[in-house]
Coordinates of C-alpha atoms in Angstrom, one line a residue:
M14 CA 0.0 0.0 0.0
G15 CA 1.4 3.4 -1.0
K16 CA 2.2 6.3 1.3
H17 CA -0.9 8.2 2.9
E18 CA -3.2 5.6 1.3
V19 CA -6.5 4.3 2.9
H20 CA -8.3 1.0 1.9
G21 CA -11.8 0.0 2.6
P22 CA -15.0 -0.9 0.8
G23 CA -16.4 1.9 -1.4
Y24 CA -13.4 4.3 -0.7
L25 CA -10.8 5.5 -3.0
P26 CA -7.3 6.0 -1.8
L27 CA -6.8 9.5 -0.3
A28 CA -3.6 11.4 0.1
F29 CA -3.0 13.1 3.4
P30 CA -3.5 16.6 2.1
H31 CA -6.8 15.7 0.7
I32 CA -7.9 14.4 4.0
L33 CA -6.9 17.7 5.6
L34 CA -8.9 19.5 2.9
I35 CA -12.0 17.5 3.8
V36 CA -11.5 18.1 7.5
G37 CA -11.0 21.8 6.9
L38 CA -14.3 22.0 5.0
L39 CA -16.0 20.4 7.9
L40 CA -14.3 22.4 10.6
F41 CA -14.2 25.9 9.0
P42 CA -17.3 26.4 6.8
S43 CA -17.5 30.1 7.8
A44 CA -14.3 30.8 6.0
I45 CA -15.9 29.7 2.7
N46 CA -19.1 31.6 3.4
A47 CA -17.2 34.7 4.1
G48 CA -15.8 34.7 0.6
A49 CA -12.2 34.5 1.7
P50 CA -9.9 31.7 0.9
A51 CA -9.6 29.2 3.8
L52 CA -6.2 28.7 5.2
I53 CA -5.3 25.1 5.9
P54 CA -2.1 24.3 7.8
V55 CA 0.0 21.8 5.9
P56 CA 3.1 20.2 7.4
D57 CA 6.4 21.0 5.7
K58 CA 9.6 19.2 6.5
S59 CA 11.8 22.2 6.1
E60 CA 9.7 25.0 7.5
G61 CA 7.3 23.2 9.8
S62 CA 3.8 24.1 9.0
R63 CA 2.6 26.4 6.2
S64 CA -0.8 27.8 5.4
F65 CA -2.3 27.6 1.9
P66 CA -5.5 29.1 0.5
L67 CA -8.1 26.5 0.4
G68 CA -8.1 25.0 -3.0
V69 CA -4.9 26.8 -4.1
L70 CA -1.9 24.7 -3.4
D71 CA 0.3 25.7 -6.3
G72 CA 2.6 28.9 -6.5
L73 CA 0.9 32.4 -7.0
E74 CA 1.5 34.5 -10.1
A75 CA 3.3 37.9 -9.8
P76 CA 1.0 41.0 -9.6
T77 CA 0.8 43.4 -12.6
L78 CA 1.6 46.9 -11.6
S79 CA -0.8 49.7 -12.4
L80 CA -0.2 53.0 -10.6
P81 CA 2.0 55.2 -10.7
P82 CA 2.7 54.5 -14.4
N83 CA 6.2 53.3 -15.2
G84 CA 8.5 56.3 -15.8
S85 CA 6.0 58.9 -14.8
S86 CA 6.3 62.0 -12.7
V87 CA 4.3 62.1 -9.6
C88 CA 3.5 65.3 -7.8
D89 CA 2.1 63.6 -4.6
T90 CA 4.8 62.7 -2.1
T91 CA 2.5 60.0 -0.7
P92 CA 1.5 58.5 -4.1
Y93 CA -1.2 55.9 -4.5
F94 CA 0.3 52.5 -5.5
A95 CA -2.0 50.0 -7.2
W96 CA -1.6 46.6 -8.9
S97 CA -3.7 43.8 -10.1
S98 CA -5.4 41.5 -7.6
V99 CA -3.8 38.0 -7.6
S100 CA -6.2 35.1 -7.1
G101 CA -5.4 33.3 -3.9
A102 CA -3.3 36.1 -2.4
T103 CA -4.0 37.0 1.2
W104 CA -1.5 39.9 1.4
Y105 CA 1.0 41.7 -0.7
D106 CA 4.5 42.8 0.0
I107 CA 5.5 46.2 -1.5
Q108 CA 9.1 47.6 -1.7
V109 CA 10.0 51.2 -2.8
D110 CA 13.6 52.2 -3.1
N111 CA 15.7 54.9 -4.8
N112 CA 18.0 52.1 -5.8
P113 CA 16.9 49.5 -8.4
G114 CA 18.6 46.8 -6.4
F115 CA 16.3 47.5 -3.4
S116 CA 19.3 47.3 -1.1
S117 CA 17.7 49.7 1.5
P118 CA 14.0 50.3 0.6
E119 CA 12.3 53.5 1.8
I120 CA 9.2 51.4 1.9
N121 CA 9.1 47.7 2.8
D122 CA 5.6 47.0 3.9
R123 CA 2.7 44.6 3.6
A124 CA -0.8 45.5 2.3
P125 CA -3.9 43.3 2.6
N126 CA -5.4 44.8 -0.6
P127 CA -4.0 45.4 -4.1
Y128 CA -3.2 49.1 -3.3
Y129 CA -1.0 51.0 -0.9
I130 CA -0.6 54.6 0.3
P131 CA 2.6 55.5 2.2
G132 CA 2.1 56.7 5.8
A133 CA 5.0 59.2 5.4
P134 CA 5.9 61.4 2.4
L135 CA 8.7 60.5 0.1
S136 CA 11.5 62.9 -0.7
P137 CA 11.9 64.2 -4.2
G138 CA 13.8 61.8 -6.5
T139 CA 13.5 58.8 -8.7
F140 CA 12.1 55.6 -7.1
H141 CA 11.8 52.0 -8.1
W142 CA 9.0 49.7 -6.8
R143 CA 7.8 46.1 -6.9
V144 CA 5.1 43.9 -5.4
Q145 CA 4.7 40.2 -4.6
A146 CA 1.7 38.2 -3.5
N147 CA 2.2 36.7 -0.1
S148 CA 5.7 36.0 0.9
D149 CA 8.4 34.1 -1.0
E150 CA 6.4 34.4 -4.2
E151 CA 7.5 35.8 -7.5
W152 CA 8.1 39.7 -7.5
S153 CA 6.4 41.8 -10.1
T154 CA 8.2 43.7 -12.8
V155 CA 10.1 46.7 -11.3
W156 CA 8.6 50.1 -12.2
S157 CA 10.0 53.5 -11.6
F158 CA 8.5 57.0 -11.0
T159 CA 9.9 60.4 -10.2
I160 CA 8.8 62.9 -7.5
P161 CA 10.1 66.3 -8.9
P162 CA 12.0 68.5 -6.5
V163 CA 10.3 71.6 -5.0
L164 CA 10.9 74.5 -7.4
S165 CA 12.9 77.5 -6.3
A166 CA 12.6 81.1 -7.7
P167 CA 14.8 81.8 -10.7
I168 CA 17.6 84.3 -10.3
L169 CA 17.4 87.0 -12.8
H170 CA 20.6 87.7 -14.9
S171 CA 19.9 90.3 -17.6
P172 CA 19.0 93.0 -18.4
S173 CA 20.3 94.1 -15.0
D174 CA 18.0 95.7 -12.5
G175 CA 17.5 99.5 -13.1
S176 CA 19.3 99.4 -16.4
D177 CA 18.4 101.2 -19.7
T178 CA 18.7 99.8 -23.2
C179 CA 18.2 101.0 -26.7
N180 CA 17.4 97.4 -27.8
M181 CA 13.6 97.3 -28.1
T182 CA 13.7 93.5 -28.2
P183 CA 16.1 92.8 -25.3
D184 CA 17.1 89.2 -24.4
F185 CA 15.8 88.4 -21.0
D186 CA 18.0 85.8 -19.2
W187 CA 17.7 84.0 -15.8
S188 CA 19.2 81.0 -14.0
S189 CA 18.0 77.5 -14.7
V190 CA 15.9 76.0 -11.9
S191 CA 16.4 72.3 -11.0
G192 CA 13.2 70.3 -11.8
A193 CA 11.7 73.0 -14.0
M194 CA 10.0 72.0 -17.2
S195 CA 9.2 75.6 -18.3
Y196 CA 9.4 79.2 -17.2
H197 CA 6.7 81.9 -17.2
I198 CA 8.0 85.4 -17.9
Q199 CA 5.9 88.6 -17.4
V200 CA 6.9 92.1 -18.6
D201 CA 4.7 95.0 -17.7
D202 CA 4.8 98.8 -17.5
N203 CA 3.0 98.5 -14.2
S204 CA 4.8 96.9 -11.1
G205 CA 1.5 95.2 -10.2
F206 CA 1.6 93.3 -13.5
S207 CA -2.1 94.1 -14.0
S208 CA -2.0 93.9 -17.8
P209 CA 1.4 92.5 -19.0
E210 CA 2.8 93.4 -22.4
I211 CA 4.6 90.0 -22.3
N212 CA 2.9 87.1 -20.5
T213 CA 4.2 83.9 -21.9
S214 CA 5.9 80.5 -21.2
T215 CA 9.2 79.2 -22.6
P216 CA 11.1 75.9 -22.1
N217 CA 14.3 77.9 -22.0
H218 CA 15.9 80.1 -19.3
H219 CA 15.9 83.1 -21.7
Y220 CA 13.4 84.9 -23.8
T221 CA 13.5 87.4 -26.6
P222 CA 10.3 89.3 -27.5
G223 CA 8.8 88.7 -30.9
S224 CA 7.7 92.3 -31.4
P225 CA 9.4 95.5 -30.1
L226 CA 8.5 97.0 -26.8
S227 CA 7.5 100.6 -26.8
P228 CA 9.8 103.1 -25.1
G229 CA 9.2 103.4 -21.4
A230 CA 9.8 101.9 -18.0
Y231 CA 9.1 98.2 -17.6
Y232 CA 9.1 95.6 -14.8
W233 CA 9.9 91.9 -15.3
R234 CA 9.8 88.7 -13.3
V235 CA 10.0 84.9 -13.9
R236 CA 8.7 81.8 -12.2
A237 CA 9.6 78.1 -12.9
S238 CA 7.0 75.5 -13.5
N239 CA 6.8 71.7 -13.9
S240 CA 3.9 69.2 -14.1
C241 CA 3.4 69.5 -10.3
E242 CA 3.6 73.1 -9.5
D243 CA 4.4 76.7 -10.4
G244 CA 7.3 77.8 -8.4
P245 CA 7.7 81.2 -6.5
Q246 CA 8.1 84.4 -8.5
S247 CA 11.6 85.7 -8.9
L248 CA 12.5 89.2 -7.7
T249 CA 11.0 92.0 -9.8
W250 CA 13.5 94.0 -11.8
D251 CA 12.9 97.2 -13.7
L252 CA 14.2 98.1 -17.1
G253 CA 14.0 101.3 -19.2
I254 CA 13.5 100.8 -23.0
L255 CA 15.0 103.8 -24.7
S256 CA 14.6 105.1 -28.2
T257 CA 16.0 107.9 -30.2
P258 CA 14.2 111.1 -29.0
P259 CA 11.2 112.5 -31.0
A260 CA 11.7 115.7 -33.0
P261 CA 11.6 118.8 -30.9
D262 CA 8.8 121.4 -31.3
L263 CA 10.2 124.7 -32.4
D264 CA 9.2 127.7 -30.3
S265 CA 10.9 130.9 -31.5
P266 CA 11.5 132.8 -33.6
S267 CA 8.1 131.9 -34.9
D268 CA 7.8 130.5 -38.4
A269 CA 8.0 133.1 -41.2
S270 CA 8.6 135.9 -38.7
S271 CA 10.9 138.8 -39.0
T272 CA 13.3 140.3 -36.5
C273 CA 15.8 143.1 -36.4
D274 CA 18.0 141.1 -34.0
T275 CA 21.0 139.7 -35.9
T276 CA 21.7 137.3 -33.0
P277 CA 18.2 136.0 -32.3
E278 CA 17.8 133.4 -29.6
F279 CA 16.5 130.1 -31.2
E280 CA 14.4 128.1 -28.8
W281 CA 12.6 124.8 -28.9
S282 CA 10.8 122.4 -26.6
S283 CA 12.8 120.3 -24.2
V284 CA 12.5 116.6 -25.3
S285 CA 12.2 113.9 -22.6
G286 CA 15.0 111.5 -22.9
A287 CA 17.3 113.8 -24.9
T288 CA 20.8 114.4 -23.7
S289 CA 21.8 116.9 -26.5
Y290 CA 20.5 118.7 -29.5
R291 CA 21.8 119.9 -32.9
I292 CA 20.7 123.1 -34.6
Q293 CA 21.2 123.9 -38.2
V294 CA 20.6 127.4 -39.7
D295 CA 21.0 128.0 -43.4
D296 CA 19.9 130.5 -46.1
N297 CA 18.9 127.4 -48.2
S298 CA 16.0 125.2 -47.2
S299 CA 17.9 122.1 -48.2
F300 CA 20.6 122.9 -45.6
S301 CA 23.4 122.2 -48.1
S302 CA 25.9 124.5 -46.4
P303 CA 24.6 125.6 -43.0
E304 CA 25.8 128.9 -41.5
I305 CA 25.2 127.2 -38.1
D306 CA 25.6 123.5 -37.5
T307 CA 26.1 123.2 -33.8
P308 CA 25.5 120.7 -31.0
T309 CA 24.2 122.0 -27.6
S310 CA 23.0 120.6 -24.3
N311 CA 20.4 123.3 -24.0
H312 CA 17.1 123.7 -25.7
Y313 CA 18.1 127.2 -27.0
Y314 CA 20.9 128.7 -28.9
T315 CA 22.2 132.2 -29.6
P316 CA 24.3 132.6 -32.8
E317 CA 27.9 133.9 -32.7
P318 CA 28.8 135.9 -34.8
P319 CA 25.7 137.8 -36.0
L320 CA 23.7 136.7 -39.0
S321 CA 23.6 138.9 -42.1
P322 CA 20.2 140.3 -43.2
G323 CA 18.2 137.8 -45.2
T324 CA 15.9 134.9 -44.9
Y325 CA 17.1 131.8 -43.0
Y326 CA 15.7 128.3 -42.4
W327 CA 16.3 126.4 -39.2
H328 CA 15.6 123.0 -37.7
V329 CA 16.7 121.0 -34.7
L330 CA 17.1 117.3 -33.8
A331 CA 17.4 115.7 -30.3
S332 CA 20.0 112.9 -29.5
N333 CA 20.7 110.4 -26.7
S334 CA 22.7 107.3 -26.2
C335 CA 20.4 105.5 -28.8
G336 CA 21.4 108.0 -31.5
D337 CA 19.9 111.0 -33.3
G338 CA 16.1 111.5 -33.6
L339 CA 14.3 113.0 -36.5
W340 CA 14.7 116.6 -37.6
S341 CA 12.0 119.0 -36.5
Y342 CA 9.8 120.8 -39.0
T343 CA 11.7 123.5 -40.8
W344 CA 10.9 127.1 -39.9
S345 CA 12.0 130.3 -41.5
V346 CA 13.0 133.7 -40.1
T347 CA 14.0 136.9 -41.8
I348 CA 16.8 139.0 -40.4
L349 CA 15.8 142.6 -41.1
S350 CA 17.8 145.8 -41.2
T351 CA 16.7 149.4 -41.7
P352 CA 15.6 149.8 -45.4
S353 CA 17.8 151.3 -48.0
A354 CA 17.0 154.8 -49.5
P355 CA 14.2 154.7 -52.1
G356 CA 14.9 155.9 -55.7
L357 CA 12.7 158.9 -56.5
S358 CA 10.5 158.9 -59.6
S359 CA 8.2 161.9 -60.1
P360 CA 7.9 164.8 -60.3
P361 CA 11.2 164.5 -62.1
N362 CA 14.2 166.3 -60.6
G363 CA 14.5 169.9 -61.9
S364 CA 11.1 169.8 -63.6
T365 CA 8.4 172.5 -63.9
I366 CA 4.8 171.4 -63.5
S367 CA 1.4 173.2 -63.6
D368 CA -0.3 170.5 -61.3
T369 CA -0.7 172.1 -57.9
I370 CA -1.6 168.8 -56.3
P371 CA 1.0 166.5 -57.9
T372 CA 1.3 162.8 -57.1
F373 CA 4.7 162.0 -55.7
T374 CA 6.0 158.5 -56.6
W375 CA 9.2 156.6 -55.8
D376 CA 10.6 153.1 -56.0
S377 CA 9.3 150.5 -53.6
V378 CA 11.9 149.2 -51.1
S379 CA 11.5 145.4 -50.4
A380 CA 12.1 145.6 -46.6
A381 CA 10.0 148.7 -46.0
I382 CA 6.6 148.8 -44.4
S383 CA 6.1 152.5 -44.6
Y384 CA 7.6 155.7 -46.1
T385 CA 8.0 159.3 -44.9
I386 CA 7.8 162.1 -47.5
Q387 CA 8.9 165.6 -46.9
V388 CA 8.2 168.6 -49.3
D389 CA 9.6 172.0 -48.5
N390 CA 10.3 175.3 -50.3
A391 CA 13.6 175.4 -48.4
S392 CA 16.3 172.7 -48.9
D393 CA 17.0 172.4 -45.2
F394 CA 13.5 171.0 -44.6
N395 CA 13.2 173.1 -41.3
S396 CA 9.4 173.7 -41.8
P397 CA 8.1 171.3 -44.5
E398 CA 4.8 172.1 -46.3
I399 CA 4.3 168.3 -46.4
S400 CA 5.6 165.7 -43.9
Q401 CA 3.5 162.6 -44.1
S402 CA 3.8 158.8 -43.7
T403 CA 2.3 156.4 -46.2
S404 CA 2.3 152.6 -46.6
S405 CA 2.5 152.9 -50.4
P406 CA 5.3 154.2 -52.6
S407 CA 3.2 157.3 -53.7
Y408 CA 1.6 160.3 -52.1
T409 CA -0.9 162.9 -53.3
P410 CA -1.3 166.1 -51.1
D411 CA -4.8 167.0 -49.8
S412 CA -4.4 170.6 -50.8
A413 CA -2.8 172.5 -53.6
L414 CA 0.8 173.8 -53.5
P415 CA 1.2 177.5 -54.3
D416 CA 3.5 178.5 -57.2
D417 CA 7.0 178.1 -55.9
T418 CA 10.2 175.9 -56.1
Y419 CA 10.0 172.9 -53.9
Y420 CA 12.4 170.2 -52.6
W421 CA 11.3 166.7 -51.7
R422 CA 12.8 163.5 -50.3
V423 CA 11.6 160.1 -49.0
S424 CA 12.9 157.6 -46.4
A425 CA 11.7 154.1 -45.9
S426 CA 11.0 152.5 -42.4
N427 CA 10.3 149.1 -41.0
S428 CA 10.3 147.6 -37.5
C429 CA 14.0 148.1 -37.3
G430 CA 13.7 151.9 -37.7
S431 CA 14.0 154.5 -40.5
G432 CA 16.6 154.2 -43.3
S433 CA 18.5 157.0 -44.8
W434 CA 16.9 159.8 -46.9
A435 CA 16.8 159.5 -50.6
M436 CA 18.8 162.0 -52.6
M437 CA 16.9 165.3 -52.5
W438 CA 15.0 166.4 -55.7
Q439 CA 13.5 169.7 -56.7
F440 CA 10.6 170.9 -58.9
T441 CA 8.8 174.1 -59.6
V442 CA 5.0 174.7 -59.6
E443 CA 3.9 177.3 -62.2
T444 CA 0.1 177.4 -62.8
I445 CA -1.2 178.7 -66.2
C446 CA -4.8 177.9 -65.6
A447 CA -7.3 177.6 -62.7
T448 CA -8.1 174.3 -61.1
P449 CA -11.8 173.5 -60.8
P450 CA -13.9 174.2 -57.6
A451 CA -14.8 171.4 -55.3
P452 CA -18.0 169.5 -56.4
Y453 CA -21.3 169.8 -54.6
L454 CA -22.6 166.4 -53.3
F455 CA -26.1 165.3 -54.1
G456 CA -26.6 161.9 -52.6
P457 CA -26.8 159.7 -50.6
L458 CA -27.7 162.6 -48.2
S459 CA -25.3 163.0 -45.3
G460 CA -26.5 161.2 -42.2
S461 CA -28.9 159.0 -44.3
S462 CA -29.3 155.3 -44.2
T463 CA -29.8 152.8 -47.0
C464 CA -30.2 149.1 -47.4
D465 CA -28.4 149.2 -50.8
R466 CA -24.9 147.8 -50.3
S467 CA -23.8 149.4 -53.6
P468 CA -25.4 152.8 -53.2
Y469 CA -25.5 155.3 -56.1
F470 CA -23.1 158.2 -55.3
N471 CA -23.7 161.4 -57.4
W472 CA -22.7 165.0 -57.3
A473 CA -23.1 168.2 -59.2
T474 CA -21.3 168.5 -62.5
V475 CA -18.3 170.9 -62.4
N476 CA -18.0 172.7 -65.7
E477 CA -14.3 173.3 -65.5
A478 CA -13.6 169.6 -64.6
T479 CA -12.5 166.9 -67.0
S480 CA -12.6 164.1 -64.4
Y481 CA -13.4 163.4 -60.7
R482 CA -12.0 161.3 -57.9
I483 CA -14.3 159.7 -55.3
Q484 CA -13.1 158.4 -51.9
V485 CA -15.3 156.2 -49.6
D486 CA -13.9 155.1 -46.2
D487 CA -15.1 154.0 -42.8
D488 CA -12.6 156.5 -41.3
P489 CA -13.5 160.2 -41.7
N490 CA -9.8 160.9 -42.1
F491 CA -9.8 158.6 -45.2
S492 CA -6.6 156.9 -44.0
S493 CA -7.3 153.7 -46.0
P494 CA -10.2 154.3 -48.4
E495 CA -12.3 151.3 -49.5
I496 CA -12.9 153.3 -52.7
N497 CA -10.4 155.7 -54.2
T498 CA -11.3 155.8 -57.8
P499 CA -11.1 158.3 -60.7
T500 CA -14.2 158.7 -62.9
L501 CA -15.2 160.8 -65.9
D502 CA -18.9 160.9 -64.7
S503 CA -20.5 162.9 -62.0
Y504 CA -21.8 159.6 -60.3
Y505 CA -20.3 156.4 -59.2
M506 CA -21.7 152.9 -58.2
P507 CA -19.3 150.6 -56.2
E508 CA -18.4 147.4 -58.1
S509 CA -18.5 145.4 -54.9
S510 CA -20.8 145.6 -51.8
L511 CA -19.9 147.9 -49.0
P512 CA -19.9 146.3 -45.5
P513 CA -22.7 147.4 -43.1
G514 CA -21.8 150.4 -41.0
T515 CA -21.3 154.1 -41.4
C516 CA -19.0 155.3 -44.2
Y517 CA -17.8 158.7 -45.3
W518 CA -17.4 159.9 -48.8
R519 CA -16.0 162.9 -50.7
V520 CA -15.2 164.0 -54.3
L521 CA -12.7 166.3 -56.0
A522 CA -12.7 167.6 -59.5
S523 CA -9.7 167.7 -61.8
N524 CA -8.6 169.3 -65.1
S525 CA -5.3 169.9 -66.8
C526 CA -4.4 172.5 -64.2
G527 CA -4.7 170.1 -61.3
D528 CA -7.2 168.9 -58.7
S529 CA -9.8 170.9 -56.8
L530 CA -10.1 170.9 -53.1
W531 CA -12.1 167.9 -51.7
S532 CA -15.8 168.4 -51.2
P533 CA -17.2 168.4 -47.6
N534 CA -17.3 164.9 -46.1
W535 CA -20.7 163.3 -46.1
S536 CA -21.7 160.2 -44.2
V537 CA -24.1 157.3 -45.0
T538 CA -25.0 154.3 -43.0
I539 CA -25.3 151.0 -44.8
L540 CA -28.0 148.9 -43.2
S541 CA -28.6 145.2 -43.1
T542 CA -31.5 143.0 -41.8
P543 CA -31.7 142.9 -38.0
S544 CA -30.0 140.2 -35.9
A545 CA -32.2 137.6 -34.2
P546 CA -33.8 138.9 -30.9
S547 CA -33.1 137.2 -27.6
L548 CA -36.3 135.9 -26.0
S549 CA -37.2 136.9 -22.4
S550 CA -40.6 135.6 -21.3
P551 CA -42.5 133.3 -20.9
S552 CA -39.2 131.5 -20.0
H553 CA -38.2 128.4 -21.9
G554 CA -39.9 125.3 -20.6
S555 CA -42.2 127.2 -18.2
T556 CA -45.8 126.4 -17.2
I557 CA -48.5 129.1 -17.3
S558 CA -51.9 129.1 -15.5
G559 CA -54.8 128.3 -17.8
D560 CA -56.7 131.5 -17.0
A561 CA -53.6 133.7 -17.5
I562 CA -53.1 135.9 -20.6
P563 CA -49.4 135.8 -21.2
T564 CA -47.3 138.8 -22.2
F565 CA -44.5 137.9 -24.6
T566 CA -41.3 140.0 -24.2
W567 CA -37.9 139.9 -25.9
D568 CA -34.7 142.0 -26.2
S569 CA -34.9 145.1 -28.4
V570 CA -32.7 144.9 -31.6
S571 CA -31.1 148.2 -32.4
T572 CA -31.7 148.1 -36.2
A573 CA -35.2 146.7 -36.0
I574 CA -38.3 148.8 -36.5
S575 CA -40.8 146.1 -36.0
Y576 CA -41.1 142.5 -34.8
T577 CA -43.1 139.4 -35.9
I578 CA -44.1 137.0 -33.2
Q579 CA -45.4 133.5 -34.0
V580 CA -47.0 131.1 -31.4
D581 CA -48.0 127.6 -32.4
D582 CA -48.7 124.2 -30.9
N583 CA -46.5 122.7 -33.6
S584 CA -42.7 123.2 -33.4
G585 CA -42.6 123.7 -37.2
F586 CA -45.0 126.7 -37.0
N587 CA -47.1 125.2 -39.8
S588 CA -50.3 127.0 -38.8
P589 CA -49.6 129.5 -36.0
E590 CA -52.3 130.4 -33.5
I591 CA -50.6 133.8 -33.3
N592 CA -48.8 135.5 -36.2
H593 CA -48.6 139.2 -35.1
V594 CA -46.4 142.2 -36.1
S595 CA -45.5 144.4 -33.1
P596 CA -43.7 147.8 -33.2
S597 CA -42.3 147.1 -29.7
P598 CA -40.4 144.2 -28.2
S599 CA -43.5 142.8 -26.4
Y600 CA -47.0 141.5 -27.2
T601 CA -49.9 140.6 -24.9
L602 CA -52.7 138.2 -26.0
S603 CA -56.2 139.5 -26.2
S604 CA -57.6 136.2 -24.7
T605 CA -56.5 133.0 -23.1
L606 CA -55.0 130.1 -25.1
P607 CA -56.6 126.6 -24.9
D608 CA -55.2 124.6 -22.0
G609 CA -53.6 121.2 -21.9
V610 CA -51.2 122.2 -24.7
T611 CA -47.5 122.9 -25.1
Y612 CA -46.9 126.0 -27.2
Y613 CA -43.8 127.1 -29.2
W614 CA -42.9 130.7 -29.9
H615 CA -40.2 132.7 -31.7
V616 CA -39.6 136.3 -32.9
Q617 CA -37.8 138.0 -35.8
G618 CA -36.9 141.7 -36.3
S619 CA -37.5 143.6 -39.5
N620 CA -36.5 147.0 -41.0
P621 CA -36.6 148.5 -44.5
C622 CA -33.9 146.0 -45.5
G623 CA -36.1 143.0 -44.8
S624 CA -36.7 140.4 -42.0
G625 CA -33.8 139.1 -40.0
Q626 CA -33.2 135.6 -38.6
W627 CA -35.8 134.0 -36.3
S628 CA -34.8 133.9 -32.6
A629 CA -34.3 130.6 -30.8
R630 CA -37.5 128.6 -30.4
W631 CA -38.8 128.6 -26.9
E632 CA -41.7 126.6 -25.4
F633 CA -44.2 126.9 -22.5
T634 CA -47.2 124.7 -21.3
I635 CA -50.7 125.6 -20.3
P636 CA -51.8 122.6 -18.2
A637 CA -55.3 121.1 -18.5
Q638 CA -57.8 122.2 -15.9
S639 CA -58.4 119.8 -13.0
P640 CA -61.9 118.2 -12.4
L641 CA -62.4 120.5 -9.4
E642 CA -62.0 123.5 -11.6
F643 CA -64.6 122.0 -13.9
M644 CA -67.1 121.5 -11.0
I645 CA -66.8 125.2 -10.0
Y646 CA -68.3 126.1 -13.4
L647 CA -70.8 123.2 -13.6
P648 CA -73.7 125.1 -11.8
I649 CA -73.6 127.7 -14.5
V650 CA -74.0 125.0 -17.2
V651 CA -77.0 123.2 -15.6
R652 CA -78.8 126.3 -14.3
G653 CA -82.4 126.6 -15.8
Y654 CA -83.0 122.9 -16.1
P655 CA -86.0 121.5 -14.2
S656 CA -85.2 119.9 -10.9

């Protein structure tokens, strides 16, 4: 009979382990009902007694690892370990070590389930791990994972803190941070980084902007990142982005101006960021050979030596460490001097004339703004018969010169002073016939008014006259006449309209012997339609009692002789309730207006020239009567009806 065999009728031979299995089923049924594998002690020659899961007496398979994934980065320092459940396993041994040989595991623990969470955190680093079901069984495949180190703040390198650069796309550089996978850089013109101009990530420890930064002050900082965290921000450094300065704004001398100062002070606006300026002054607008081409640290410059008279062009540029900016606009200035002496023209030197009111003429001088003429019957000009200033290179006396020999000269003046006198000339007046008398004026009558902007001027015919000259001016001295015209007729109509206002007019008669005296000065007022009146009351937007009879008032207009008032319940005044002409600046209604209505009103002034512009449109409201007011009048309505 073989080892562990049993003989008997109806029985098959049973090995000793099988007998133990049957006994276990009989003695420990609760272990099977509980769903856990029953452990049956089995004798072992070498180790004494061992326990095996009920029904599993062969070796267990190695678990399949699940989490953390092999080769992964894990942010949790107490990571969740998981593996496949092994049939028949009652526990699992797990080892975690930073050495793949597991010579001194950080974790060497036992878990009842196919997962495990360390009780204490792991330090940053790379770890290897494995699992076996029960003890002395086959280990799983070894997997690894990495816990990244805690990130530190990057150390900024360049551009250095508080520096300035002309590079508008500077290279930002900082220290590499251990464990960092990327870096986040922020650049802003606000130290709070509320709206950064640059807000981007890069895998490198340096960054160059893709587009230029505008000139100005900036702040920048960097933080490192990896899959687990964003590290702390670096220190904030500031940086100035410089550019070449903008063109200065020129101040003085103003463009196209003139000055008598031959060393004028050139001045321009101070430019922020500029360290120096360059001014060029040339008599050629292309600045091909400047008289002045000078750098200066100031925003002004005074020439040395003086500039010669003439027209000059000037411009300025600003500079700094980034280079030269653009030139400013080009301005011009004319350096003046006192004018040269005019060349005399007529009456010719040494001539004899019969014209007792001769017209003196001379050459125009380019730099002159006025001329002084002197006429005297003595060559020393101690008491000249004529000493007058004029803006034109000619002069006609207001009164006749008696027969005599005369000397005359002219000097030109400008803002720099008077120039030298022209060479003195002489002429003789000898009359051989009488000049005509002054004309008698007809109209427009002196002191009259007219709406005609081109009034008909006429005067009495002078028999001895061959021509006339009419002058019309708004100055009774006729200093700069609007009309100064010769005519063969004893009337004149202006070719262009005269402006409204009072003007003065006079006429002289002429013949071959000369000009008469001027006629007396007459005045005429050129009228226009009145300006729009200013409304007074009822005030704009006001409310008026329904039983009131409003009085409309407005400001008087000096040139108006009547006013037209319109009142309408339509702002377009299509069918006015009131359309009245008043001689005074007020109007009172003869009866009340219907209530519950908003009314609009405006006024225009009129005179013989026509109607002027309408005033601004104002409005007022007469509110509807309340029911109580209606009841007050109700007895009057029902009186006489049977009760």
